[in-house]
Amino acid sequence: MMDLPGPRWKKGKDAKDFAAVAAAKPMSRIVAKLQASLKDSEAMAILSGDGGDAILAIGRKQAKLLNRAAFGRHIENAGEEERQWFQLRPEEVFFLCHALKCISVQSENKKQMDEAQLWDLFTSTSEPFPEMYKAYQHLRLKNWVVKSGLQYGADFVAYRHHPALVHSEFAVIIVPEGKEFGSRCGRLQVWSDLLCALRASGSVAKTLLVLTISTKGCDLASSDCLGQLIVHERAITRWIPQQCREQHDKPQREEANGDVQIQKPCSEDASKEEREETREGVAFSYWGVILSFTILSSLLVYKLKF
Amino acid sequence: MAGASNAGNRRRRSRAPAGGATGAGNDDAEEHHLNPFLDAAPSTSSRIQFRDVASRARWVEEAGAAEVVEGKGKLWLTTGVTRGGKLCYNVEEIGFLVERGAMILLSDKDETIGIEGIYEKIAGGKYGCSWDAFQAYKHLKSLGYIVGRYGVPWTLKNSGVVHTDQSFNKVDGTCSDRTKSLKEMHIDRLSPSFEVYVPNSKFKKSSPGAPNFLLCVLRNKPFLRVELERLENNFGGIPLKYCHVDHGRVSFLSFDEVALPSLP
């Protein structure tokens, strides 16, 4: 099992990092409050016609919680004062609907959609939706914040808390496994793709996290398959023999806050430490000699004088 | 040589721009190209073969290995295996040593086998090492790592007491047991190719200890979860690393299982 790199918290105006803010407001509690609040207000999302994003209009209180829980993207709207508009991606819609059961969903022509219809719509619009959603749900249920990773050439990026408080640690790529997934053009099937993904994630200081989604056999046409899908987590890291260390998500500088850069010390480094210790030992004995000599000569002078 | 390159790397590290502009520590940040358009003749490789400091070894066809007849220098401390008191080198070790001018390979008629003959043996794949695996071997050896073929003991007594479950053909009791070992190197994902120790001046073949990691040389599909899991279960907690060789460039990777914590 690999030691994961630690989080890189962002810093506030007082130059203190946001770790304390995140610790004081755990994501699970924020999401629980959001869930209760959306349920209470009977929030309803409206699908866009093409099966892509949905739009959600909610009150100020819900909006604050939705923002804190890092779902969706706020839509600036000059006219509205009481209502805040948000845009939700399919995984977020389905998560709020299926996992948290706190919103209902309407098609663009005002038809109420149940879960099965939603699943149908999302899977027919996007073939990889089953594995994408399973991965999304897997991470969200562990209280990681999951956002699009497209600009980094990945499927998702995962944050330890709200993106305003912390840098994302992982670029996530999802790899479906098994004939149930059909003839998908999966990622990481050839070396150029794997090394590309590794380089892309490294250049933005993220660890490449591969989530393989396997199944013992289920029908992806129904959201019931979610219970049969298994998520396997692996990190791909480059190892640099010149430096005898794993390359993690850090650029080559020492982090002042002592963030973890996993160094497996080369024996060369270890023997360097040994040499330094020996030098110290020699220094002590050098001063020991000087001290003894001083004491002895003082004693001698003392004796001679008296 | 390894020390020099490491020192250079340490200097480079301390000069790395604070903003990490070079990207997260690329191991191959700059492609270094020798300029072939310069008028002055470029200085050729300084690896001139000094015959008086080179070891000499004789190729033993039945063993698919070379037996050292005259050892020089200190490379033998971390290279080659001892069989019944004799030092034997396999093809990748021979290739590495001859390229550096540290060894001369002789035929059974005591004629020098040139580097092309050695490359033939490696590329032919009959002696348990592929061209790709040879690139990976050289890369690590040049950096000071101690690299042995996976599963091949560093020393074996001549008496026939064997600490592996292989039965060796004890024709001459020295290098012949390597014929069995040859088949054991796998240049695919099913088994590691090498066992690797970090640079260690105190390395002893008589008690090498557990390797720091095992290296699998991958060729085909880069990432198959099921095979990774199958591999990992077999090696008693010794880390596995993987490398891919592309036209002489070796990329080393880890595919470690992780468990993302559940957050509060």
PDB file of N, CA, C and O in Angstrom, chain A residues 46-55 87-91 93 118 121-122 125-126 129:
ATOM      1  N   ILE A  46     -33.938  21.093 -13.336  1.00  0.00           N
ATOM      2  CA  ILE A  46     -34.519  20.989 -14.677  1.00  0.00           C
ATOM      3  C   ILE A  46     -33.435  20.571 -15.653  1.00  0.00           C
ATOM      4  O   ILE A  46     -32.390  21.218 -15.762  1.00  0.00           O
ATOM      5  N   LEU A  47     -33.717  19.481 -16.343  1.00  0.00           N
ATOM      6  CA  LEU A  47     -32.714  18.979 -17.282  1.00  0.00           C
ATOM      7  C   LEU A  47     -32.635  19.847 -18.521  1.00  0.00           C
ATOM      8  O   LEU A  47     -33.637  20.403 -18.965  1.00  0.00           O
ATOM      9  N   SER A  48     -31.457  19.904 -19.082  1.00  0.00           N
ATOM     10  CA  SER A  48     -31.342  20.532 -20.398  1.00  0.00           C
ATOM     11  C   SER A  48     -31.698  19.486 -21.439  1.00  0.00           C
ATOM     12  O   SER A  48     -31.592  18.292 -21.194  1.00  0.00           O
ATOM     13  N   GLY A  49     -32.107  19.906 -22.569  1.00  0.00           N
ATOM     14  CA  GLY A  49     -32.657  18.985 -23.556  1.00  0.00           C
ATOM     15  C   GLY A  49     -31.677  17.937 -24.040  1.00  0.00           C
ATOM     16  O   GLY A  49     -32.063  16.840 -24.429  1.00  0.00           O
ATOM     17  N   ASP A  50     -30.422  18.207 -23.979  1.00  0.00           N
ATOM     18  CA  ASP A  50     -29.468  17.281 -24.572  1.00  0.00           C
ATOM     19  C   ASP A  50     -28.919  16.249 -23.594  1.00  0.00           C
ATOM     20  O   ASP A  50     -27.953  15.565 -23.888  1.00  0.00           O
ATOM     21  N   GLY A  51     -29.571  16.162 -22.430  1.00  0.00           N
ATOM     22  CA  GLY A  51     -29.117  15.160 -21.465  1.00  0.00           C
ATOM     23  C   GLY A  51     -27.819  15.508 -20.786  1.00  0.00           C
ATOM     24  O   GLY A  51     -27.164  14.656 -20.188  1.00  0.00           O
ATOM     25  N   GLY A  52     -27.430  16.741 -20.891  1.00  0.00           N
ATOM     26  CA  GLY A  52     -26.197  17.152 -20.247  1.00  0.00           C
ATOM     27  C   GLY A  52     -26.470  17.722 -18.865  1.00  0.00           C
ATOM     28  O   GLY A  52     -27.100  17.106 -18.032  1.00  0.00           O
ATOM     29  N   ASP A  53     -26.028  18.939 -18.667  1.00  0.00           N
ATOM     30  CA  ASP A  53     -26.194  19.550 -17.353  1.00  0.00           C
ATOM     31  C   ASP A  53     -27.656  19.844 -17.040  1.00  0.00           C
ATOM     32  O   ASP A  53     -28.513  19.930 -17.925  1.00  0.00           O
ATOM     33  N   ALA A  54     -27.908  20.019 -15.752  1.00  0.00           N
ATOM     34  CA  ALA A  54     -29.246  20.423 -15.308  1.00  0.00           C
ATOM     35  C   ALA A  54     -29.123  21.764 -14.594  1.00  0.00           C
ATOM     36  O   ALA A  54     -28.048  22.169 -14.172  1.00  0.00           O
ATOM     37  N   ILE A  55     -30.259  22.441 -14.489  1.00  0.00           N
ATOM     38  CA  ILE A  55     -30.265  23.751 -13.838  1.00  0.00           C
ATOM     39  C   ILE A  55     -31.088  23.655 -12.564  1.00  0.00           C
ATOM     40  O   ILE A  55     -32.133  23.012 -12.535  1.00  0.00           O
ATOM     41  N   GLN A  87     -25.733  25.269 -12.007  1.00  0.00           N
ATOM     42  CA  GLN A  87     -25.658  24.308 -13.101  1.00  0.00           C
ATOM     43  C   GLN A  87     -25.017  23.046 -12.517  1.00  0.00           C
ATOM     44  O   GLN A  87     -23.977  23.110 -11.877  1.00  0.00           O
ATOM     45  N   LEU A  88     -25.684  21.915 -12.729  1.00  0.00           N
ATOM     46  CA  LEU A  88     -25.173  20.662 -12.166  1.00  0.00           C
ATOM     47  C   LEU A  88     -24.836  19.692 -13.284  1.00  0.00           C
ATOM     48  O   LEU A  88     -25.601  19.553 -14.238  1.00  0.00           O
ATOM     49  N   ARG A  89     -23.717  18.997 -13.159  1.00  0.00           N
ATOM     50  CA  ARG A  89     -23.387  18.001 -14.171  1.00  0.00           C
ATOM     51  C   ARG A  89     -24.153  16.713 -13.874  1.00  0.00           C
ATOM     52  O   ARG A  89     -24.616  16.499 -12.756  1.00  0.00           O
ATOM     53  N   PRO A  90     -24.283  15.813 -14.853  1.00  0.00           N
ATOM     54  CA  PRO A  90     -25.099  14.604 -14.671  1.00  0.00           C
ATOM     55  C   PRO A  90     -24.736  13.805 -13.411  1.00  0.00           C
ATOM     56  O   PRO A  90     -25.631  13.346 -12.687  1.00  0.00           O
ATOM     57  N   GLU A  91     -23.429  13.643 -13.138  1.00  0.00           N
ATOM     58  CA  GLU A  91     -23.066  12.871 -11.940  1.00  0.00           C
ATOM     59  C   GLU A  91     -23.589  13.539 -10.676  1.00  0.00           C
ATOM     60  O   GLU A  91     -24.018  12.875  -9.731  1.00  0.00           O
ATOM     61  N   VAL A  93     -26.220  15.588 -10.481  1.00  0.00           N
ATOM     62  CA  VAL A  93     -27.683  15.432 -10.472  1.00  0.00           C
ATOM     63  C   VAL A  93     -28.059  14.067  -9.927  1.00  0.00           C
ATOM     64  O   VAL A  93     -28.895  13.941  -9.028  1.00  0.00           O
ATOM     65  N   LEU A 118     -33.925   8.794 -15.405  1.00  0.00           N
ATOM     66  CA  LEU A 118     -32.705   9.602 -15.361  1.00  0.00           C
ATOM     67  C   LEU A 118     -31.506   8.779 -15.792  1.00  0.00           C
ATOM     68  O   LEU A 118     -30.668   9.218 -16.578  1.00  0.00           O
ATOM     69  N   LEU A 121     -31.521   8.241 -19.460  1.00  0.00           N
ATOM     70  CA  LEU A 121     -31.134   9.439 -20.186  1.00  0.00           C
ATOM     71  C   LEU A 121     -29.627   9.650 -20.137  1.00  0.00           C
ATOM     72  O   LEU A 121     -28.977   9.858 -21.153  1.00  0.00           O
ATOM     73  N   PHE A 122     -29.082   9.566 -18.927  1.00  0.00           N
ATOM     74  CA  PHE A 122     -27.659   9.857 -18.776  1.00  0.00           C
ATOM     75  C   PHE A 122     -26.792   8.805 -19.467  1.00  0.00           C
ATOM     76  O   PHE A 122     -25.761   9.127 -20.047  1.00  0.00           O
ATOM     77  N   THR A 125     -26.956   9.283 -23.244  1.00  0.00           N
ATOM     78  CA  THR A 125     -26.214  10.469 -23.689  1.00  0.00           C
ATOM     79  C   THR A 125     -24.711  10.216 -23.631  1.00  0.00           C
ATOM     80  O   THR A 125     -23.961  10.680 -24.488  1.00  0.00           O
ATOM     81  N   SER A 126     -24.281   9.513 -22.602  1.00  0.00           N
ATOM     82  CA  SER A 126     -22.845   9.319 -22.410  1.00  0.00           C
ATOM     83  C   SER A 126     -22.591   7.869 -22.032  1.00  0.00           C
ATOM     84  O   SER A 126     -22.940   7.431 -20.937  1.00  0.00           O
ATOM     85  N   PHE A 129     -21.216   6.733 -18.640  1.00  0.00           N
ATOM     86  CA  PHE A 129     -21.843   7.257 -17.423  1.00  0.00           C
ATOM     87  C   PHE A 129     -21.834   6.270 -16.257  1.00  0.00           C
ATOM     88  O   PHE A 129     -21.547   6.651 -15.123  1.00  0.00           O
TER      89      PHE A 129
END
